[in-house]
mmCIF file of C-alpha atoms in Angstrom:
data_model
loop_
_atom_site.group_PDB
_atom_site.id
_atom_site.type_symbol
_atom_site.label_atom_id
_atom_site.label_comp_id
_atom_site.label_asym_id
_atom_site.label_seq_id
_atom_site.Cartn_x
_atom_site.Cartn_y
_atom_site.Cartn_z
ATOM 1 C CA MET K 1359 37.008 -35.329 32.442
ATOM 2 C CA ASN K 1360 35.812 -35.559 36.025
ATOM 3 C CA LEU K 1361 38.008 -37.819 38.074
ATOM 4 C CA THR K 1362 37.114 -38.295 41.712
ATOM 5 C CA LYS K 1363 39.809 -37.637 44.275
ATOM 6 C CA SER K 1364 40.091 -41.365 44.934
ATOM 7 C CA ALA K 1365 40.439 -42.107 41.194
ATOM 8 C CA GLN K 1366 43.176 -39.462 40.923
ATOM 9 C CA GLU K 1367 44.908 -40.986 43.917
ATOM 10 C CA ALA K 1368 44.671 -44.491 42.403
ATOM 11 C CA LEU K 1369 46.127 -43.187 39.146
ATOM 12 C CA ARG K 1370 48.890 -41.418 41.064
ATOM 13 C CA ARG K 1371 49.794 -44.672 42.847
ATOM 14 C CA LEU K 1372 49.886 -46.560 39.534
ATOM 15 C CA ILE K 1373 52.203 -43.956 38.004
ATOM 16 C CA GLU K 1374 54.316 -43.984 41.158
ATOM 17 C CA SER K 1375 54.708 -47.750 40.861
ATOM 18 C CA GLY K 1376 55.831 -47.438 37.228
ATOM 19 C CA VAL K 1377 58.220 -44.615 38.047
ATOM 20 C CA GLY K 1378 59.625 -46.722 40.886
ATOM 21 C CA ARG K 1379 60.604 -49.303 38.284
ATOM 22 C CA SER K 1380 62.027 -46.513 36.120
ATOM 23 C CA ALA K 1381 64.143 -45.243 39.013
ATOM 24 C CA ASP K 1382 65.556 -48.740 39.536
ATOM 25 C CA LYS K 1383 66.490 -48.976 35.871
ATOM 26 C CA LEU K 1384 67.971 -45.477 35.892
ATOM 27 C CA ALA K 1385 70.074 -46.516 38.888
ATOM 28 C CA VAL K 1386 71.523 -49.422 36.924
ATOM 29 C CA MET K 1387 72.280 -47.244 33.903
ATOM 30 C CA SER K 1388 73.765 -44.295 35.807
ATOM 31 C CA HIS K 1389 75.470 -46.300 38.579
ATOM 32 C CA THR K 1390 73.812 -44.271 41.331
ATOM 33 C CA ARG K 1391 70.593 -44.409 43.400
ATOM 34 C CA TRP K 1392 67.529 -42.432 42.333
ATOM 35 C CA SER K 1393 64.427 -41.541 44.263
ATOM 36 C CA MET K 1394 61.061 -39.998 43.426
ATOM 37 C CA GLN K 1395 60.492 -36.497 44.767
ATOM 38 C CA THR K 1396 56.970 -35.782 43.557
ATOM 39 C CA VAL K 1397 54.226 -37.442 41.550
ATOM 40 C CA SER K 1398 51.313 -35.159 40.742
ATOM 41 C CA VAL K 1399 48.134 -35.974 38.809
ATOM 42 C CA ASN K 1400 45.934 -33.174 37.464
ATOM 43 C CA THR K 1401 42.798 -32.966 35.397
ATOM 44 C CA ALA K 1402 43.190 -29.260 34.695
ATOM 45 C CA ALA K 1403 44.777 -30.028 31.317
ATOM 46 C CA GLY K 1404 47.157 -27.744 29.501
ATOM 47 C CA ASP K 1405 46.677 -24.504 31.400
ATOM 48 C CA HIS K 1406 48.049 -26.017 34.589
ATOM 49 C CA LEU K 1407 51.069 -27.239 32.673
ATOM 50 C CA ARG K 1408 51.766 -23.899 31.022
ATOM 51 C CA SER K 1409 51.706 -22.086 34.323
ATOM 52 C CA SER K 1410 53.985 -24.575 36.079
ATOM 53 C CA THR K 1411 57.218 -23.619 34.343
ATOM 54 C CA GLY K 1412 57.632 -20.370 36.292
ATOM 55 C CA ASN K 1413 60.757 -18.442 35.331
ATOM 56 C CA ASP K 1414 62.860 -21.487 34.576
ATOM 57 C CA ALA K 1415 64.740 -20.329 31.471
ATOM 58 C CA GLN K 1416 67.609 -22.836 31.557
ATOM 59 C CA GLY K 1417 68.133 -25.208 28.639
ATOM 60 C CA TYR K 1418 66.683 -28.722 28.700
ATOM 61 C CA TYR K 1419 67.006 -31.922 26.737
ATOM 62 C CA GLY K 1420 63.627 -33.517 26.075
ATOM 63 C CA ALA K 1421 62.803 -37.015 24.845
ATOM 64 C CA TYR K 1422 59.287 -37.265 23.406
ATOM 65 C CA PHE K 1423 57.405 -40.552 22.965
ATOM 66 C CA ASN K 1424 53.867 -41.472 22.062
ATOM 67 C CA MET K 1425 51.716 -44.506 22.774
ATOM 68 C CA PRO K 1426 48.042 -45.277 22.133
ATOM 69 C CA GLY K 1427 46.146 -42.833 24.345
ATOM 70 C CA GLY K 1428 49.063 -40.816 25.620
ATOM 71 C CA VAL K 1429 52.439 -39.165 25.289
ATOM 72 C CA PHE K 1430 55.548 -38.932 27.453
ATOM 73 C CA LEU K 1431 58.218 -36.261 27.752
ATOM 74 C CA VAL K 1432 61.403 -36.982 29.707
ATOM 75 C CA LEU K 1433 63.225 -33.801 30.720
ATOM 76 C CA PHE K 1434 66.854 -33.360 31.732
ATOM 77 C CA SER K 1435 68.353 -29.963 32.427
ATOM 78 C CA GLN K 1436 71.527 -29.577 30.373
ATOM 79 C CA ARG K 1437 73.609 -29.755 33.545
ATOM 80 C CA SER K 1438 71.887 -32.906 34.793
ATOM 81 C CA GLY K 1439 71.959 -34.429 31.334
ATOM 82 C CA LYS K 1440 75.745 -34.119 31.184
ATOM 83 C CA VAL K 1441 76.131 -35.738 34.630
ATOM 84 C CA ILE K 1442 73.920 -38.679 33.614
ATOM 85 C CA ILE K 1443 75.681 -39.054 30.259
ATOM 86 C CA ASP K 1444 79.095 -39.153 31.972
ATOM 87 C CA ALA K 1445 77.847 -41.769 34.444
ATOM 88 C CA PHE K 1446 76.323 -43.874 31.654
ATOM 89 C CA LEU K 1447 79.494 -43.733 29.585
ATOM 90 C CA SER K 1448 81.848 -44.474 32.477
ATOM 91 C CA ASP K 1449 82.197 -48.157 31.545
ATOM 92 C CA SER K 1450 81.289 -47.942 27.862
ATOM 93 C CA PRO K 1451 83.392 -49.027 24.873
ATOM 94 C CA SER K 1452 86.063 -46.507 23.874
ATOM 95 C CA GLY K 1453 84.597 -46.194 20.371
ATOM 96 C CA MET K 1454 81.397 -44.758 21.840
ATOM 97 C CA LYS K 1455 82.805 -41.230 21.852
ATOM 98 C CA ALA K 1456 82.884 -41.271 18.051
ATOM 99 C CA ILE K 1457 79.088 -41.647 17.771
ATOM 100 C CA PRO K 1458 77.549 -38.537 16.185
ATOM 101 C CA ASN K 1459 75.225 -36.612 18.556
ATOM 102 C CA LEU K 1460 76.418 -38.842 21.388
ATOM 103 C CA GLU K 1461 74.733 -36.818 24.153
ATOM 104 C CA GLN K 1462 71.314 -37.006 22.540
ATOM 105 C CA SER K 1463 71.756 -40.685 21.659
ATOM 106 C CA VAL K 1464 72.594 -41.574 25.262
ATOM 107 C CA LEU K 1465 69.674 -39.598 26.695
ATOM 108 C CA ALA K 1466 67.334 -41.100 24.079
ATOM 109 C CA GLU K 1467 68.341 -44.622 25.102
ATOM 110 C CA ILE K 1468 68.025 -43.872 28.836
ATOM 111 C CA SER K 1469 64.640 -42.181 28.318
ATOM 112 C CA ASN K 1470 63.406 -45.102 26.231
ATOM 113 C CA VAL K 1471 64.047 -47.487 29.127
ATOM 114 C CA LEU K 1472 62.440 -45.105 31.660
ATOM 115 C CA VAL K 1473 59.280 -44.543 29.646
ATOM 116 C CA ASN K 1474 58.810 -48.205 28.802
ATOM 117 C CA ALA K 1475 58.807 -49.083 32.507
ATOM 118 C CA VAL K 1476 55.870 -46.725 33.115
ATOM 119 C CA ALA K 1477 54.106 -47.810 29.908
ATOM 120 C CA ALA K 1478 54.354 -51.443 31.032
ATOM 121 C CA GLU K 1479 52.649 -50.513 34.296
ATOM 122 C CA PHE K 1480 49.764 -48.992 32.308
ATOM 123 C CA ALA K 1481 49.540 -51.871 29.830
ATOM 124 C CA ASP K 1482 49.667 -54.622 32.443
ATOM 125 C CA ALA K 1483 47.129 -52.835 34.680
ATOM 126 C CA CYS K 1484 44.466 -52.878 31.972
ATOM 127 C CA ASP K 1485 45.541 -56.058 30.163
ATOM 128 C CA MET K 1486 46.702 -54.230 27.041
ATOM 129 C CA GLY K 1487 49.786 -54.564 24.885
ATOM 130 C CA PHE K 1488 51.236 -51.758 22.791
ATOM 131 C CA PHE K 1489 54.453 -50.370 21.376
ATOM 132 C CA VAL K 1490 55.866 -47.067 22.548
ATOM 133 C CA SER K 1491 57.323 -44.969 19.707
ATOM 134 C CA ALA K 1492 61.043 -44.458 19.256
ATOM 135 C CA PRO K 1493 62.248 -41.314 21.067
ATOM 136 C CA GLU K 1494 62.232 -37.938 19.374
ATOM 137 C CA MET K 1495 64.867 -35.687 20.903
ATOM 138 C CA LEU K 1496 64.091 -32.015 21.526
ATOM 139 C CA GLN K 1497 66.009 -29.117 23.052
ATOM 140 C CA GLY K 1498 64.864 -25.821 24.542
ATOM 141 C CA SER K 1499 63.430 -24.198 27.636
ATOM 142 C CA LYS K 1500 61.012 -26.221 29.755
ATOM 143 C CA GLU K 1501 58.174 -23.952 28.644
ATOM 144 C CA ARG K 1502 58.950 -24.514 24.957
ATOM 145 C CA LEU K 1503 59.220 -28.296 25.413
ATOM 146 C CA PHE K 1504 55.879 -28.380 27.269
ATOM 147 C CA GLU K 1505 54.281 -26.352 24.458
ATOM 148 C CA LEU K 1506 55.714 -28.707 21.808
ATOM 149 C CA THR K 1507 54.438 -31.722 23.723
ATOM 150 C CA LEU K 1508 50.956 -30.258 24.062
ATOM 151 C CA LYS K 1509 50.915 -29.495 20.324
ATOM 152 C CA LYS K 1510 51.971 -33.013 19.457
ATOM 153 C CA PHE K 1511 49.254 -34.446 21.666
ATOM 154 C CA SER K 1512 46.615 -35.138 19.004
ATOM 155 C CA GLY K 1513 47.218 -31.746 17.426
ATOM 156 C CA THR K 1514 45.372 -29.877 20.185
ATOM 157 C CA ASP K 1515 44.861 -30.447 23.885
ATOM 158 C CA LYS K 1516 41.068 -30.756 23.606
ATOM 159 C CA ASN K 1517 41.133 -34.504 24.330
ATOM 160 C CA LEU K 1518 43.614 -34.117 27.140
ATOM 161 C CA ALA K 1519 42.183 -35.581 30.325
ATOM 162 C CA VAL K 1520 45.058 -36.098 32.713
ATOM 163 C CA THR K 1521 48.521 -34.621 33.128
ATOM 164 C CA SER K 1522 51.011 -36.176 35.480
ATOM 165 C CA TYR K 1523 54.342 -34.663 36.422
ATOM 166 C CA VAL K 1524 57.030 -36.706 38.134
ATOM 167 C CA HIS K 1525 60.319 -35.455 39.499
ATOM 168 C CA MET K 1526 63.206 -37.790 40.343
ATOM 169 C CA SER K 1527 66.618 -36.988 41.737
ATOM 170 C CA SER K 1528 69.886 -38.569 42.679
ATOM 171 C CA PRO K 1529 71.363 -36.587 45.595
ATOM 172 C CA SER K 1530 74.688 -38.429 45.510
ATOM 173 C CA VAL K 1531 75.556 -36.943 42.113
ATOM 174 C CA SER K 1532 73.349 -33.879 42.570
ATOM 175 C CA THR K 1533 71.283 -34.412 39.475
ATOM 176 C CA ASP K 1534 67.619 -34.810 38.547
ATOM 177 C CA CYS K 1535 65.137 -35.521 35.773
ATOM 178 C CA SER K 1536 61.405 -35.162 35.212
ATOM 179 C CA LEU K 1537 58.736 -37.106 33.398
ATOM 180 C CA LEU K 1538 55.584 -35.559 31.968
ATOM 181 C CA ILE K 1539 52.714 -37.878 31.052
ATOM 182 C CA LEU K 1540 49.609 -36.765 29.135
ATOM 183 C CA LEU K 1541 46.671 -39.166 28.836
ATOM 184 C CA THR K 1542 43.509 -39.027 26.764
ATOM 185 C CA GLU K 1543 40.124 -39.341 28.385
ATOM 186 C CA ALA K 1544 39.742 -42.856 26.955
ATOM 187 C CA MET K 1545 43.073 -44.054 28.330
ATOM 188 C CA ALA K 1546 42.630 -42.396 31.708
ATOM 189 C CA GLY K 1547 39.133 -43.909 31.960
ATOM 190 C CA ARG K 1548 40.416 -47.363 31.038
ATOM 191 C CA LEU K 1549 43.181 -47.174 33.622
ATOM 192 C CA VAL K 1550 40.861 -45.969 36.378
ATOM 193 C CA GLU K 1551 38.350 -48.693 35.524
ATOM 194 C CA ALA K 1552 41.089 -51.339 35.635
ATOM 195 C CA ILE K 1553 42.449 -50.065 38.955
ATOM 196 C CA ASP K 1554 38.973 -50.002 40.467
ATOM 197 C CA ALA K 1555 38.108 -53.515 39.238
ATOM 198 C CA MET N 154 80.120 -71.563 21.598
ATOM 199 C CA SER N 155 80.847 -68.680 19.251
ATOM 200 C CA LEU N 156 77.840 -67.445 17.309
ATOM 201 C CA ARG N 157 77.455 -65.256 14.222
ATOM 202 C CA VAL N 158 75.071 -62.542 15.393
ATOM 203 C CA MET N 159 73.072 -59.859 13.572
ATOM 204 C CA ILE N 160 72.026 -56.812 15.631
ATOM 205 C CA VAL N 161 68.768 -55.023 14.721
ATOM 206 C CA GLU N 162 68.747 -51.831 16.790
ATOM 207 C CA ASP N 163 68.211 -48.186 15.836
ATOM 208 C CA SER N 164 70.047 -46.661 18.797
ATOM 209 C CA PRO N 165 73.757 -46.307 17.946
ATOM 210 C CA VAL N 166 74.595 -46.287 21.659
ATOM 211 C CA ALA N 167 72.695 -49.518 22.408
ATOM 212 C CA ARG N 168 74.098 -51.092 19.240
ATOM 213 C CA MET N 169 77.696 -50.367 20.178
ATOM 214 C CA MET N 170 77.272 -51.529 23.780
ATOM 215 C CA LEU N 171 75.662 -54.777 22.668
ATOM 216 C CA GLY N 172 78.243 -55.359 19.928
ATOM 217 C CA ASP N 173 81.050 -54.816 22.411
ATOM 218 C CA MET N 174 79.501 -57.265 24.898
ATOM 219 C CA LEU N 175 78.976 -59.896 22.192
ATOM 220 C CA GLN N 176 82.552 -59.617 20.939
ATOM 221 C CA SER N 177 83.929 -59.778 24.478
ATOM 222 C CA ARG N 178 82.158 -63.151 24.770
ATOM 223 C CA GLY N 179 83.725 -64.438 21.550
ATOM 224 C CA HIS N 180 80.714 -63.963 19.293
ATOM 225 C CA GLN N 181 81.045 -62.454 15.818
ATOM 226 C CA VAL N 182 78.791 -59.526 14.881
ATOM 227 C CA VAL N 183 78.114 -60.125 11.167
ATOM 228 C CA ALA N 184 75.660 -57.261 10.608
ATOM 229 C CA GLU N 185 74.301 -54.192 12.416
ATOM 230 C CA VAL N 186 71.088 -52.796 10.945
ATOM 231 C CA GLU N 187 68.328 -50.325 11.881
ATOM 232 C CA THR N 188 65.337 -50.997 9.626
ATOM 233 C CA LEU N 189 63.081 -53.797 8.382
ATOM 234 C CA GLU N 190 64.486 -53.600 4.854
ATOM 235 C CA GLN N 191 68.096 -53.697 6.064
ATOM 236 C CA ALA N 192 67.293 -56.596 8.399
ATOM 237 C CA VAL N 193 65.721 -58.681 5.632
ATOM 238 C CA ASP N 194 68.609 -58.001 3.224
ATOM 239 C CA ALA N 195 71.268 -58.700 5.858
ATOM 240 C CA TYR N 196 69.528 -61.875 7.009
ATOM 241 C CA ARG N 197 69.434 -63.235 3.466
ATOM 242 C CA ALA N 198 73.086 -62.309 2.887
ATOM 243 C CA GLN N 199 74.557 -63.478 6.198
ATOM 244 C CA LYS N 200 72.254 -66.220 7.542
ATOM 245 C CA PRO N 201 73.347 -65.454 11.126
ATOM 246 C CA ASP N 202 73.045 -68.012 13.939
ATOM 247 C CA LEU N 203 71.189 -65.469 16.088
ATOM 248 C CA ILE N 204 69.426 -62.132 15.630
ATOM 249 C CA THR N 205 69.061 -59.630 18.460
ATOM 250 C CA LEU N 206 66.028 -57.439 17.878
ATOM 251 C CA ASP N 207 64.947 -54.154 19.467
ATOM 252 C CA LEU N 208 61.222 -53.306 19.429
ATOM 253 C CA SER N 209 61.339 -49.518 18.868
ATOM 254 C CA LEU N 210 62.748 -49.023 15.397
ATOM 255 C CA GLY N 211 61.635 -45.590 14.298
ATOM 256 C CA ARG N 212 59.073 -46.180 11.541
ATOM 257 C CA GLN N 213 58.589 -49.887 12.267
ATOM 258 C CA ASP N 214 58.144 -52.008 15.344
ATOM 259 C CA GLY N 215 60.210 -55.087 16.074
ATOM 260 C CA LEU N 216 57.221 -57.422 15.745
ATOM 261 C CA THR N 217 57.046 -56.607 12.020
ATOM 262 C CA VAL N 218 60.747 -57.430 11.668
ATOM 263 C CA LEU N 219 60.324 -60.657 13.646
ATOM 264 C CA LYS N 220 57.476 -61.807 11.401
ATOM 265 C CA ALA N 221 59.386 -60.871 8.223
ATOM 266 C CA ILE N 222 62.487 -62.807 9.239
ATOM 267 C CA ARG N 223 60.503 -65.814 10.434
ATOM 268 C CA GLY N 224 58.689 -65.621 7.083
ATOM 269 C CA ILE N 225 62.024 -66.059 5.301
ATOM 270 C CA ASP N 226 63.285 -68.740 7.667
ATOM 271 C CA ALA N 227 60.942 -70.393 10.162
ATOM 272 C CA LYS N 228 63.970 -71.686 12.090
ATOM 273 C CA ALA N 229 65.582 -68.239 12.553
ATOM 274 C CA LYS N 230 66.545 -67.626 16.173
ATOM 275 C CA VAL N 231 65.520 -64.171 17.342
ATOM 276 C CA LEU N 232 66.339 -62.796 20.781
ATOM 277 C CA VAL N 233 64.247 -59.683 21.504
ATOM 278 C CA ILE N 234 66.128 -57.066 23.570
ATOM 279 C CA SER N 235 63.889 -54.197 24.612
ATOM 280 C CA GLY N 236 62.816 -51.862 27.380
ATOM 281 C CA ASN N 237 59.228 -52.924 26.636
ATOM 282 C CA ALA N 238 58.453 -55.564 29.266
ATOM 283 C CA GLN N 239 54.654 -55.598 28.909
ATOM 284 C CA LYS N 240 53.182 -59.028 29.627
ATOM 285 C CA ASN N 241 50.942 -59.076 26.550
ATOM 286 C CA ILE N 242 53.732 -57.917 24.235
ATOM 287 C CA HIS N 243 56.019 -60.594 25.650
ATOM 288 C CA ALA N 244 53.341 -63.246 25.012
ATOM 289 C CA LEU N 245 52.699 -61.899 21.495
ATOM 290 C CA LEU N 246 56.400 -62.005 20.607
ATOM 291 C CA MET N 247 56.865 -65.539 21.905
ATOM 292 C CA SER N 248 53.773 -66.752 20.030
ATOM 293 C CA SER N 249 55.142 -65.041 16.896
ATOM 294 C CA GLY N 250 58.342 -67.076 17.024
ATOM 295 C CA ALA N 251 60.769 -65.155 19.221
ATOM 296 C CA SER N 252 63.359 -67.439 20.816
ATOM 297 C CA GLY N 253 63.815 -65.326 23.925
ATOM 298 C CA PHE N 254 63.342 -61.967 25.566
ATOM 299 C CA LEU N 255 65.798 -59.772 27.471
ATOM 300 C CA THR N 256 64.707 -56.567 29.184
ATOM 301 C CA LYS N 257 66.885 -53.432 29.099
ATOM 302 C CA PRO N 258 69.031 -52.565 30.951
ATOM 303 C CA TYR N 259 70.839 -55.880 31.200
ATOM 304 C CA SER N 260 74.157 -57.178 32.511
ATOM 305 C CA ILE N 261 76.603 -59.246 30.509
ATOM 306 C CA SER N 262 75.704 -62.353 32.517
ATOM 307 C CA GLU N 263 71.994 -61.801 31.756
ATOM 308 C CA LEU N 264 72.923 -61.456 28.070
ATOM 309 C CA ASP N 265 74.921 -64.706 28.237
ATOM 310 C CA SER N 266 71.975 -66.576 29.774
ATOM 311 C CA ALA N 267 69.486 -65.172 27.266
ATOM 312 C CA ILE N 268 71.734 -66.088 24.321
ATOM 313 C CA ALA N 269 72.298 -69.592 25.651
ATOM 314 C CA GLN N 270 68.569 -70.107 26.106
ATOM 315 C CA ALA N 271 67.569 -68.574 22.755
ATOM 316 C CA SER N 272 70.207 -70.387 20.691
ATOM 317 C CA ALA N 273 69.457 -73.749 22.313
ATOM 318 C CA LEU N 274 65.801 -73.782 21.180
#
């Protein structure tokens, strides 16, 4: 898909607006301020994504979601994930610790709120309404989680039009998380058309 | 006023937090369920005063559950609690019989207000 520089910039601003809402919600859930570090939008599809992981071999938690015309992957390094989980659970009921797979359940719930804030920005921009799937939790290196996400995206990445990568951090607790968004050509086109209108 | 509440939510973390908040406000949680089938069975068995309903329920969406419960009882009071704050979804839920909508994350005072509004309809 050929997106002009101005269309890419408009899409970047839309995603930034949605992520801004996500950061506000994350702040409420983790009791600390969050800010966006980077929001990138690329049309170079999967190859760009594969080459962006570098030598990062540390373990990550991933929360995968799909929606009509796109998928989301929320990434927490294991270290950051534990910090966010501790913050989230700081004022939780005492019985919470007995929940099986508590870490993954907490990150799934946090990711669900984050992703829905961005999805709402997309839906409202082009006057759509849709449901985002329930989270599917994954674990592995960043490279492996990117590969899994690309595979899940309609089976292949041939329809992939736009990839966006967002990095957020909370300096006060020295932690961070990332959001990967993949959009089909149809969805990216609809969003750009709506933004331009 | 103390209400008998049924929670429809597939996240165990969200379910426990909500249940704890409800009980701290004097409400009674009469059922906690995760699926459409469980929600229908529990509604028939318990006839709760209020249902809290999440929208992302694994295989089903909350709209399907809302329609099923309103199909059993057109007066059922359903408060949707979700991270999905899309304008068109909100309008669709309200036109399908939802009594109120609360966006995650929420405070206990926001929950109180939403319950008061939803149960008063």
